[in-house]
Short mmCIF file of C-alpha atoms in Angstrom, two decimals:
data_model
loop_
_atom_site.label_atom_id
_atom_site.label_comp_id
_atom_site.label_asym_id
_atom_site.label_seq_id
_atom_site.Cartn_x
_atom_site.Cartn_y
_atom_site.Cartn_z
CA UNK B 1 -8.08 -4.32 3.62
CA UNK B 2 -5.75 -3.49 1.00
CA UNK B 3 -4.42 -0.29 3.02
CA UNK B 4 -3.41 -2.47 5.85
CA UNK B 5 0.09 -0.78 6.26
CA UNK B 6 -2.20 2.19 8.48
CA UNK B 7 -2.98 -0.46 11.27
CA UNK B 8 0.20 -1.74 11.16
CA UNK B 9 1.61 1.41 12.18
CA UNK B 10 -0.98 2.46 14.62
CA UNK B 11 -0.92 -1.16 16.74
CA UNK B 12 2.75 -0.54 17.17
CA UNK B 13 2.68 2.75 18.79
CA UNK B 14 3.75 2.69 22.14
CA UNK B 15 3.68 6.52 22.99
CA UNK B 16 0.72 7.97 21.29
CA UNK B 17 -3.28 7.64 22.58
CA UNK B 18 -4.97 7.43 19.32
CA UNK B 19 -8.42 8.54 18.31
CA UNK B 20 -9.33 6.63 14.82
CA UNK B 21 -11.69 8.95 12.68
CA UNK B 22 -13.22 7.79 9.64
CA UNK B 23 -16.80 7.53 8.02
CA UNK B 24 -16.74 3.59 8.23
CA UNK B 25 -14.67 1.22 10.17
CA UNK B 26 -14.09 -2.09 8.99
CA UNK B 27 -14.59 -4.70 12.26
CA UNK B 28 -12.82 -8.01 12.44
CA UNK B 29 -9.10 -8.30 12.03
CA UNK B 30 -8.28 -5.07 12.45
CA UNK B 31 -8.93 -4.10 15.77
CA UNK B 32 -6.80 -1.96 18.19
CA UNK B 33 -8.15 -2.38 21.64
CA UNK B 34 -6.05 0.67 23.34
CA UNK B 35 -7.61 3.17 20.49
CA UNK B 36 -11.15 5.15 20.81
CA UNK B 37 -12.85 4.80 17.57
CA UNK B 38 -14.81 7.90 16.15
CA UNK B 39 -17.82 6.19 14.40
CA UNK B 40 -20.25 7.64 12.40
CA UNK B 41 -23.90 7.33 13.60
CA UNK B 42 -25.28 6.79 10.31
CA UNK B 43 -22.36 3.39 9.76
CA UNK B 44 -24.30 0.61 11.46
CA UNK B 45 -27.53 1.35 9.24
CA UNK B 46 -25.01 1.58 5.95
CA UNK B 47 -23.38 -1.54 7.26
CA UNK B 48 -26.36 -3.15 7.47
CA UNK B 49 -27.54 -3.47 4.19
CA UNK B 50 -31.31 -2.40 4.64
CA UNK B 51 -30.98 -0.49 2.17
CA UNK B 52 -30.36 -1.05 -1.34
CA UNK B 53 -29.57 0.98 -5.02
CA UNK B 54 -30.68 4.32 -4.78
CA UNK B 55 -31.29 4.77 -0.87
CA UNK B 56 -27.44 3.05 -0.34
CA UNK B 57 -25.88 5.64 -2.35
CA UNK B 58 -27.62 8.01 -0.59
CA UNK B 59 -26.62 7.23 3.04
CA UNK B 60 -23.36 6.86 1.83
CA UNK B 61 -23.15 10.12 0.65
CA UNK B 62 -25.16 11.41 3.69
CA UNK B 63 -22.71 9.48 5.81
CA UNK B 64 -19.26 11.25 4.41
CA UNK B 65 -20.90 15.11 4.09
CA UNK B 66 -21.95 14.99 7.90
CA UNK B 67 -18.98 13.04 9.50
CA UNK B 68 -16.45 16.44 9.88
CA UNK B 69 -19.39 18.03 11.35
CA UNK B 70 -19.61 14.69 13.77
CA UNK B 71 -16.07 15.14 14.42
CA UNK B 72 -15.89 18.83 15.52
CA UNK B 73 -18.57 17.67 18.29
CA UNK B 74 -17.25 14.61 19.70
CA UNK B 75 -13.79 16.64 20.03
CA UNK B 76 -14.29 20.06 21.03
CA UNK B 77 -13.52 19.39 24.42
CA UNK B 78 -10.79 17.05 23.83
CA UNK B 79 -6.74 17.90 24.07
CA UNK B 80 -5.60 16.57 20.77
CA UNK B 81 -1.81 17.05 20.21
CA UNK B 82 -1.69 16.38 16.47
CA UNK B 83 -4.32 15.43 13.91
CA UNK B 84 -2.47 12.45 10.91
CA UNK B 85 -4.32 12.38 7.37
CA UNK B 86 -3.85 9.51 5.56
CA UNK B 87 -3.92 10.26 1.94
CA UNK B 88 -3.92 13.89 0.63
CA UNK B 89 -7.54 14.08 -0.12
CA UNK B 90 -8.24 13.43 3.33
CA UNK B 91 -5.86 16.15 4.64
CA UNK B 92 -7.54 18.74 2.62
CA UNK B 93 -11.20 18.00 3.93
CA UNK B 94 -10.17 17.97 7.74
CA UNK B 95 -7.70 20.43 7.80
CA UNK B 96 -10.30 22.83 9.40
CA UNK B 97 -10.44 20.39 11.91
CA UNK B 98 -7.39 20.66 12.43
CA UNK B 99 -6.96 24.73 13.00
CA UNK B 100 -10.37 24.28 15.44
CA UNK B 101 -8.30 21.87 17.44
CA UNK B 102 -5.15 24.47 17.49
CA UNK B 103 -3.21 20.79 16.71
CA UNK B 104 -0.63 20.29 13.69
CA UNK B 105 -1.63 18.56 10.96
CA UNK B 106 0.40 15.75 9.46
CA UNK B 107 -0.59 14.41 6.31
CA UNK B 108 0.94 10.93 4.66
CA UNK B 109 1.28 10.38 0.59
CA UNK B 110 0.66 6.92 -0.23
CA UNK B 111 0.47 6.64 -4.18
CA UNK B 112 -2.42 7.94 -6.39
CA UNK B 113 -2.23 10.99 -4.31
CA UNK B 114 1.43 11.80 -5.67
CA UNK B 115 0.15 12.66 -9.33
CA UNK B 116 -2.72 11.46 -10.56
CA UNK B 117 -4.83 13.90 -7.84
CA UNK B 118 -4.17 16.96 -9.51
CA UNK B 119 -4.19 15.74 -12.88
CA UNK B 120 -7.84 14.38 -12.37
CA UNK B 121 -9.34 17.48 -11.81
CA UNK B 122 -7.45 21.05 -11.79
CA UNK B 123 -8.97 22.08 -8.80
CA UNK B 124 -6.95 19.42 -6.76
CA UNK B 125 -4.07 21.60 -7.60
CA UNK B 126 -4.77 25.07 -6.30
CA UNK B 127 -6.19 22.85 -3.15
CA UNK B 128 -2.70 21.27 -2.81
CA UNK B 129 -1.02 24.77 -2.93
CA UNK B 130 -3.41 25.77 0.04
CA UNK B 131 -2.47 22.33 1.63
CA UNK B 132 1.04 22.57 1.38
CA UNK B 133 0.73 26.13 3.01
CA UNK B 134 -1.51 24.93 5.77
CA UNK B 135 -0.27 21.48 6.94
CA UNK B 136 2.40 21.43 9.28
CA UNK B 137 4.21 17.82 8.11
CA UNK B 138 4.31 15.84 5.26
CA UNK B 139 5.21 11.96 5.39
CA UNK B 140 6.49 10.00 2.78
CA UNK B 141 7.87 6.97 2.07
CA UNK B 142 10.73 7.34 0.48
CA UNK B 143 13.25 9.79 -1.42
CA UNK B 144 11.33 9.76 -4.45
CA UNK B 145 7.97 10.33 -3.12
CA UNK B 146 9.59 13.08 -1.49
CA UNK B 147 11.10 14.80 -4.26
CA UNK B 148 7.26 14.32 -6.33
CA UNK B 149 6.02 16.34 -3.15
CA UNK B 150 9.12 19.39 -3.69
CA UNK B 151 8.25 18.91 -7.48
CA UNK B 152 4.96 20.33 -6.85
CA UNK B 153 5.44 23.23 -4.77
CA UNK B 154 5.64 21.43 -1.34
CA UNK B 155 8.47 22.83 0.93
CA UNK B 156 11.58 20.77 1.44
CA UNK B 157 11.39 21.67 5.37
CA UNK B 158 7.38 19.99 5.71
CA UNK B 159 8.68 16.63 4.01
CA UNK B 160 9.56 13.57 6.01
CA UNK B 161 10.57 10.35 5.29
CA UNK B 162 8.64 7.58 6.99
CA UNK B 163 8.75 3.92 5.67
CA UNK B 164 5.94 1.97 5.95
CA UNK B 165 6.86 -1.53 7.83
CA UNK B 166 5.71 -5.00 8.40
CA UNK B 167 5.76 -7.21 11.67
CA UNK B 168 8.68 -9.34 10.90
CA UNK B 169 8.45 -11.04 14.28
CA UNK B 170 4.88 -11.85 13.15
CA UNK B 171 5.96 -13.37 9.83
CA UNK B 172 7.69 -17.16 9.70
CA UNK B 173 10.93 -17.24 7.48
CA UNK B 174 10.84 -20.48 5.31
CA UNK B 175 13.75 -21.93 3.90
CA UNK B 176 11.91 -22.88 0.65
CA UNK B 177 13.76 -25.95 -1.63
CA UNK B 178 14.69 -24.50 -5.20
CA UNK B 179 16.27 -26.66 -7.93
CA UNK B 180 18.01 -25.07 -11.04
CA UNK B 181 15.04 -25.72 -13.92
CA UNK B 182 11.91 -24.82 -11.84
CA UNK B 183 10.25 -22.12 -10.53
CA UNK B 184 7.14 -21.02 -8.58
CA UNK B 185 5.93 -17.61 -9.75
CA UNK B 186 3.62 -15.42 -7.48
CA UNK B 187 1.98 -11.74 -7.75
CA UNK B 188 -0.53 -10.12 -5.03
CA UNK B 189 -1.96 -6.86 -5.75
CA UNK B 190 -5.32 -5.39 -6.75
CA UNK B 191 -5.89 -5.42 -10.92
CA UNK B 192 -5.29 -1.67 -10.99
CA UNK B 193 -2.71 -0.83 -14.39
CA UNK B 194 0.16 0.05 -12.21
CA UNK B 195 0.29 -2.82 -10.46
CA UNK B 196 1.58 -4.31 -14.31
CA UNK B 197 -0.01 -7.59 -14.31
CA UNK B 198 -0.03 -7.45 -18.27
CA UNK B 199 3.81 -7.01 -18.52
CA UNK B 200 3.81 -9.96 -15.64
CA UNK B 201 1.88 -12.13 -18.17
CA UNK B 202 3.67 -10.80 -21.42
CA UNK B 203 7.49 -11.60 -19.53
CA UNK B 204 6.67 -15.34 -18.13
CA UNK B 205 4.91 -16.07 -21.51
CA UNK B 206 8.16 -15.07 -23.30
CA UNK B 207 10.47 -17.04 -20.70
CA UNK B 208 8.33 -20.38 -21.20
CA UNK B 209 10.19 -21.36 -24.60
CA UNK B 210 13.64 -21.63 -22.52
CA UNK B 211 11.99 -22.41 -18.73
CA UNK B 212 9.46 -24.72 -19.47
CA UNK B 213 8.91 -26.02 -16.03
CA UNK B 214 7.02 -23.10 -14.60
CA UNK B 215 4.11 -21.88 -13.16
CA UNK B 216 2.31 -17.94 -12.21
CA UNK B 217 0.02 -17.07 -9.71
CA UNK B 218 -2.05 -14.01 -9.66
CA UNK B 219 -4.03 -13.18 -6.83
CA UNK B 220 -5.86 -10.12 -6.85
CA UNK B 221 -9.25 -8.14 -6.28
CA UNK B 222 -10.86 -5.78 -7.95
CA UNK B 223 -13.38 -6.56 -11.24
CA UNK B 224 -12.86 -4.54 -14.02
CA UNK B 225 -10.98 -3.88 -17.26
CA UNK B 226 -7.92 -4.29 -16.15
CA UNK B 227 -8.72 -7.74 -14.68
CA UNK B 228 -10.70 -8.48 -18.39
CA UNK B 229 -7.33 -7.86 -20.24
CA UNK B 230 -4.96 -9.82 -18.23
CA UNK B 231 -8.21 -12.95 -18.91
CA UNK B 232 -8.00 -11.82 -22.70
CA UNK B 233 -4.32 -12.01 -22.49
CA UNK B 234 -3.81 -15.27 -20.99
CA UNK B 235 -6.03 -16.78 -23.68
CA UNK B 236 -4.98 -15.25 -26.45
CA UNK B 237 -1.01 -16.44 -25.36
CA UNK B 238 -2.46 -20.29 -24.48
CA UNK B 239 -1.43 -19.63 -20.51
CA UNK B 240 -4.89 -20.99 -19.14
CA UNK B 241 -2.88 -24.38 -17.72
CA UNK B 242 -0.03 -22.15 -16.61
CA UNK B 243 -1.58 -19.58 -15.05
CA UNK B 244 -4.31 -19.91 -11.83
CA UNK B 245 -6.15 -16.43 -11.52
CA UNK B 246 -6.89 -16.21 -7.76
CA UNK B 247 -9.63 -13.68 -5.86
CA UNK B 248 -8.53 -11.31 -3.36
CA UNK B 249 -7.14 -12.21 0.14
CA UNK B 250 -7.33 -10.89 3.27
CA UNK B 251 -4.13 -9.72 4.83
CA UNK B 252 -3.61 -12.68 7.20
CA UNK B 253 -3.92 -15.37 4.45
CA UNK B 254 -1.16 -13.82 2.90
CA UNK B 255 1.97 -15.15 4.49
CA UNK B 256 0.51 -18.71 4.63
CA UNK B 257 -0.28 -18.18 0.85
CA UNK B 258 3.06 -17.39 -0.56
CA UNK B 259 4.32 -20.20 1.15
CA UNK B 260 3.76 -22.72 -1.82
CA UNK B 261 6.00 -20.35 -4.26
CA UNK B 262 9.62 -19.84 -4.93
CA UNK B 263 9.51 -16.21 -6.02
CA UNK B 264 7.34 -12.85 -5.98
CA UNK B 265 6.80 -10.94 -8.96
CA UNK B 266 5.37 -7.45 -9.25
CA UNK B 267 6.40 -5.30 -12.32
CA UNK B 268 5.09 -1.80 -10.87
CA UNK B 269 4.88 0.87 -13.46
CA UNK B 270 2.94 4.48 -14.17
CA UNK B 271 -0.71 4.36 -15.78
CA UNK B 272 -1.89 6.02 -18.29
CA UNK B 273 -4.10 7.97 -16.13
CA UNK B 274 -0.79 9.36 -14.03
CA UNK B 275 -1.52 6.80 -11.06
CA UNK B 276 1.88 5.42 -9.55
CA UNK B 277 3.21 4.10 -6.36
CA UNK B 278 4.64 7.25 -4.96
CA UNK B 279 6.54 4.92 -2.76
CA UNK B 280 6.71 0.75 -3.08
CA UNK B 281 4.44 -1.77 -2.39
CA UNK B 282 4.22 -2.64 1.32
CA UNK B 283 3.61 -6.44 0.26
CA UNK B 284 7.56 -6.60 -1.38
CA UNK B 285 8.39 -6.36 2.33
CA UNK B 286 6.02 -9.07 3.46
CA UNK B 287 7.34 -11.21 0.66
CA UNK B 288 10.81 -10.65 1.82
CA UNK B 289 10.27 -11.36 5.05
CA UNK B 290 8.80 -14.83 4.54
CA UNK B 291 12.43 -15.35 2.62
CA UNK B 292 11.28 -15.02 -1.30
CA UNK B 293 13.32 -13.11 -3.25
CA UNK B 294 11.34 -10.26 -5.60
CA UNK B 295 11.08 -9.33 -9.25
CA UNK B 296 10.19 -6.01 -9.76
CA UNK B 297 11.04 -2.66 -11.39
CA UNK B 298 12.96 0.47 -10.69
CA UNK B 299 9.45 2.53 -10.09
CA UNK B 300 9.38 4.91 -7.40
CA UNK B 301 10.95 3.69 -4.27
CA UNK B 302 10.69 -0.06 -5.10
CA UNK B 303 14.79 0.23 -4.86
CA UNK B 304 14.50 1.14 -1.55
CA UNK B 305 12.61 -2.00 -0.41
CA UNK B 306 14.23 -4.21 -3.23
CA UNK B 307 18.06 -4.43 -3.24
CA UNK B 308 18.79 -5.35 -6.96
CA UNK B 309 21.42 -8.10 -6.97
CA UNK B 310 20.90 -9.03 -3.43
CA UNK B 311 17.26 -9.34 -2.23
CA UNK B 312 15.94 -9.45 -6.01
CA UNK B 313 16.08 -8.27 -9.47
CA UNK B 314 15.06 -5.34 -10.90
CA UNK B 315 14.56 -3.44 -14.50
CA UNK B 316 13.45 -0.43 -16.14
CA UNK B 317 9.14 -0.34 -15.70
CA UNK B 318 7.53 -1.32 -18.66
CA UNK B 319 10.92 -3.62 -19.89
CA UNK B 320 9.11 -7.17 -20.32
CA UNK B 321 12.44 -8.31 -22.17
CA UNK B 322 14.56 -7.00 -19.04
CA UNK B 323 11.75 -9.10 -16.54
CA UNK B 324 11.82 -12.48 -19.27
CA UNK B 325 15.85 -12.43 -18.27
CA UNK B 326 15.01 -11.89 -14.45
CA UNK B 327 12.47 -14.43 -15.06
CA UNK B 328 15.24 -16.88 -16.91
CA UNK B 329 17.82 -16.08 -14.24
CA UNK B 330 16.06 -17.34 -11.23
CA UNK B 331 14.54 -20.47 -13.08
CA UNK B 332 18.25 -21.73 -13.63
CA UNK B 333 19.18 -20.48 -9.58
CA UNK B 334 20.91 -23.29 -7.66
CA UNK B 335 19.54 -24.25 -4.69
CA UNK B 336 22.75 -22.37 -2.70
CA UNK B 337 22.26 -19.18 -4.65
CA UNK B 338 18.55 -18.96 -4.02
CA UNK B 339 19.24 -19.17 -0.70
CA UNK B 340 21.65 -16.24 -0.15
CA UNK B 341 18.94 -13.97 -1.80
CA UNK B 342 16.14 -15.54 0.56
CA UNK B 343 18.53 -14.80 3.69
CA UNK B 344 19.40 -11.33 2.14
CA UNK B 345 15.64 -10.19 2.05
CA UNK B 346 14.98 -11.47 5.23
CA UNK B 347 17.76 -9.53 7.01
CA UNK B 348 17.11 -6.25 4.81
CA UNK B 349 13.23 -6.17 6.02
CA UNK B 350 14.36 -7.42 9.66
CA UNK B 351 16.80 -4.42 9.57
CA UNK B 352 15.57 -1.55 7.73
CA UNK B 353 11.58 -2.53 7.73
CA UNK B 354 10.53 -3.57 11.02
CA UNK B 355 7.01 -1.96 11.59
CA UNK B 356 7.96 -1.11 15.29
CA UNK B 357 11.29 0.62 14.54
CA UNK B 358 8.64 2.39 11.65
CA UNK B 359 6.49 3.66 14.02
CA UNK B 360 8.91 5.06 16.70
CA UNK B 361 10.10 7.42 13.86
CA UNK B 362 6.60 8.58 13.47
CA UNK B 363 6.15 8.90 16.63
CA UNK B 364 9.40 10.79 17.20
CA UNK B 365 7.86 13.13 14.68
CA UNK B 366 4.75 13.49 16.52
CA UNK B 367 6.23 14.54 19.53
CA UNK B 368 8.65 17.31 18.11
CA UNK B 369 5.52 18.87 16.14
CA UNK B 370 3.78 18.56 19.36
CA UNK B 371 6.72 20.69 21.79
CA UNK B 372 6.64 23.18 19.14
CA UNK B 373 2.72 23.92 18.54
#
């Protein structure tokens, strides 16, 4: 659910026939009618939770080691133009695939994939020198995921930018009410360290001496220690009446959900581990286009989503004292002031963001790797 940006761009191709491969399909909202999904025979007996601990894990793994073998059969006799990885891990194990099908490969960066990859294990490096030989296309999201990419041997004539978009007609604009001396604080992402929940906490904890009439919302998924020290956090500061901790939600609860707040917060930064970005956050687009200004940082491509001074505010990653003055600055926004950022971030996503204009240029793509193969 939380790499919804992929169906986006898929449901609003309007040229391409698209075969979907992947060990496990998740039914419900996500379905594309015109496309011919490649599922695993083994998914509807891991789906259907028959079998538990041990036995799980293994059809799981069973599942993932036989699916390229799967694939080969159910398209040997197929015309495929152009095989699309999502995520560079991906790309490496169906790249084969690929070269059987005589079809280019495309591959799409998305964040982890930038840095932390290689850094996890060494191998991931000499298999990203092979990749970057192999592949035909590289997609991006923005300048700076595209100069990580040359920074690691990829060559400047295989990288393309492709934003990722968001179905603005899709998304209601609300002119929200804002009064200088309040403020409605919201952040949506998974509790993953980049994300920087903690500096979210650390900056509106700071701002509440001067802004007392505030509140923060963090909705998020994903149990662990990251999640445990934002908890610790908040109760060690004395936030538990000022900040609501929220599960997960799916992606259409979203829009409806930042309805109740005035602006959206999310402080992106580089982990410890070397996980960033690579690009921006698809949800500071949705957040824009329901009219609510962002604060964020200058991470990666957030600048390209996030105009600073018009559509939000941004500061160096990891600055809580430069996000406690964001912070400050929008609780004392007018009413008129507020709105000419809301406006601003509607137009910039309606003009620069729209997922169908987004997919057209991947599309374009497709077809120029597919006249030359």
């Amino acid at each position: 659910p939380t790499e919804n940006w992929i169906y986006r761009m898929l449901s609003n191709f309007r040229q391409t026939e698209c075969w979907l491969a992947t060990p496990k399909f998740l039914d419900g909202e996500f379905s594309l009618p015109g496309a011919r999904c490649l599922r695993s025979p083994l998914q509807p007996r891991l789906s259907s939770g028959k079998f538990r601990g041990g036995w799980q894990r293994w059809l799981r793994a069973a599942t993932t080691a036989t699916y390229p073998w799967y694939l080969r059969a159910r398209l040997r006799h197929q015309r495929i133009d152009v095989v699309h990885c999502h995520f560079a891990h991906i790309g490496w194990h169906h790249r084969k695939l690929a070269r059987r099908l005589s079809a280019p490969l495309v591959v799409s960066f998305y964040g982890w994939d930038y840095v932390r990859l290689a850094q996890t294990d060494a191998a991931w490096g000499r298999r990203l020198a092979i990749l970057f030989d192999e592949a035909s296309c590289f997609l991006c999201e923005g300048p700076h995921g595209a100069s990580l990419l040359r920074n690691q041997g990829c060559p400047a004539g295989k990288i393309r930018i492709a934003p990722l978009g968001v179905d603005v007609a899709s998304i209601p604009f609300v002119a929200r009410r804002k009064q200088s001396g309040e403020l409605k604080l919201v952040q949506v992402a998974s509790f993953r360290e980049k994300k920087g929940h903690i500096d979210t906490v650390n900056a509106y904890a700071d701002a509440l001496s001067s802004c007392p009439n505030m509140h923060l919302t963090l909705i998020g998924a994903a149990d662990g220690p990251v999640q445990d020290a934002i908890e610790h956090l908040v109760g060690a500061r004395g936030l538990h009446h000022r900040i609501s901790l929220m599960p997960g939600i799916s992606p259409t609860e979203l829009h409806a959900r930042l309805l109740d707040h005035q602006v959206f917060i999310h402080p992106s930064r580089h982990a410890k581990d070397g996980d960033c970005e690579g690009g921006a956050p698809v949800v500071l687009l949705d957040a824009q286009a329901t009219g609510m200004p962002v604060i964020s940082t200058t991470h990666c491509d957030i600048p390209q989503e996030v105009i600073d001074g018009q559509t939000g505010l941004l500061g160096p990653e990891q600055d809580v004292a430069s996000l406690c003055q964001a912070i400050q600055t929008f609780y004392a926004m007018d009413q008129n002031r507020y709105t000419t950022f809301a406006q601003a971030a509607r137009s910039h996503v309606e003009e620069r963001f729209d997922a169908r204009s987004c997919a057209a240029e991947v599309e374009a793509i497709y077809l120029e790797l597919a006249a030359m193969a």
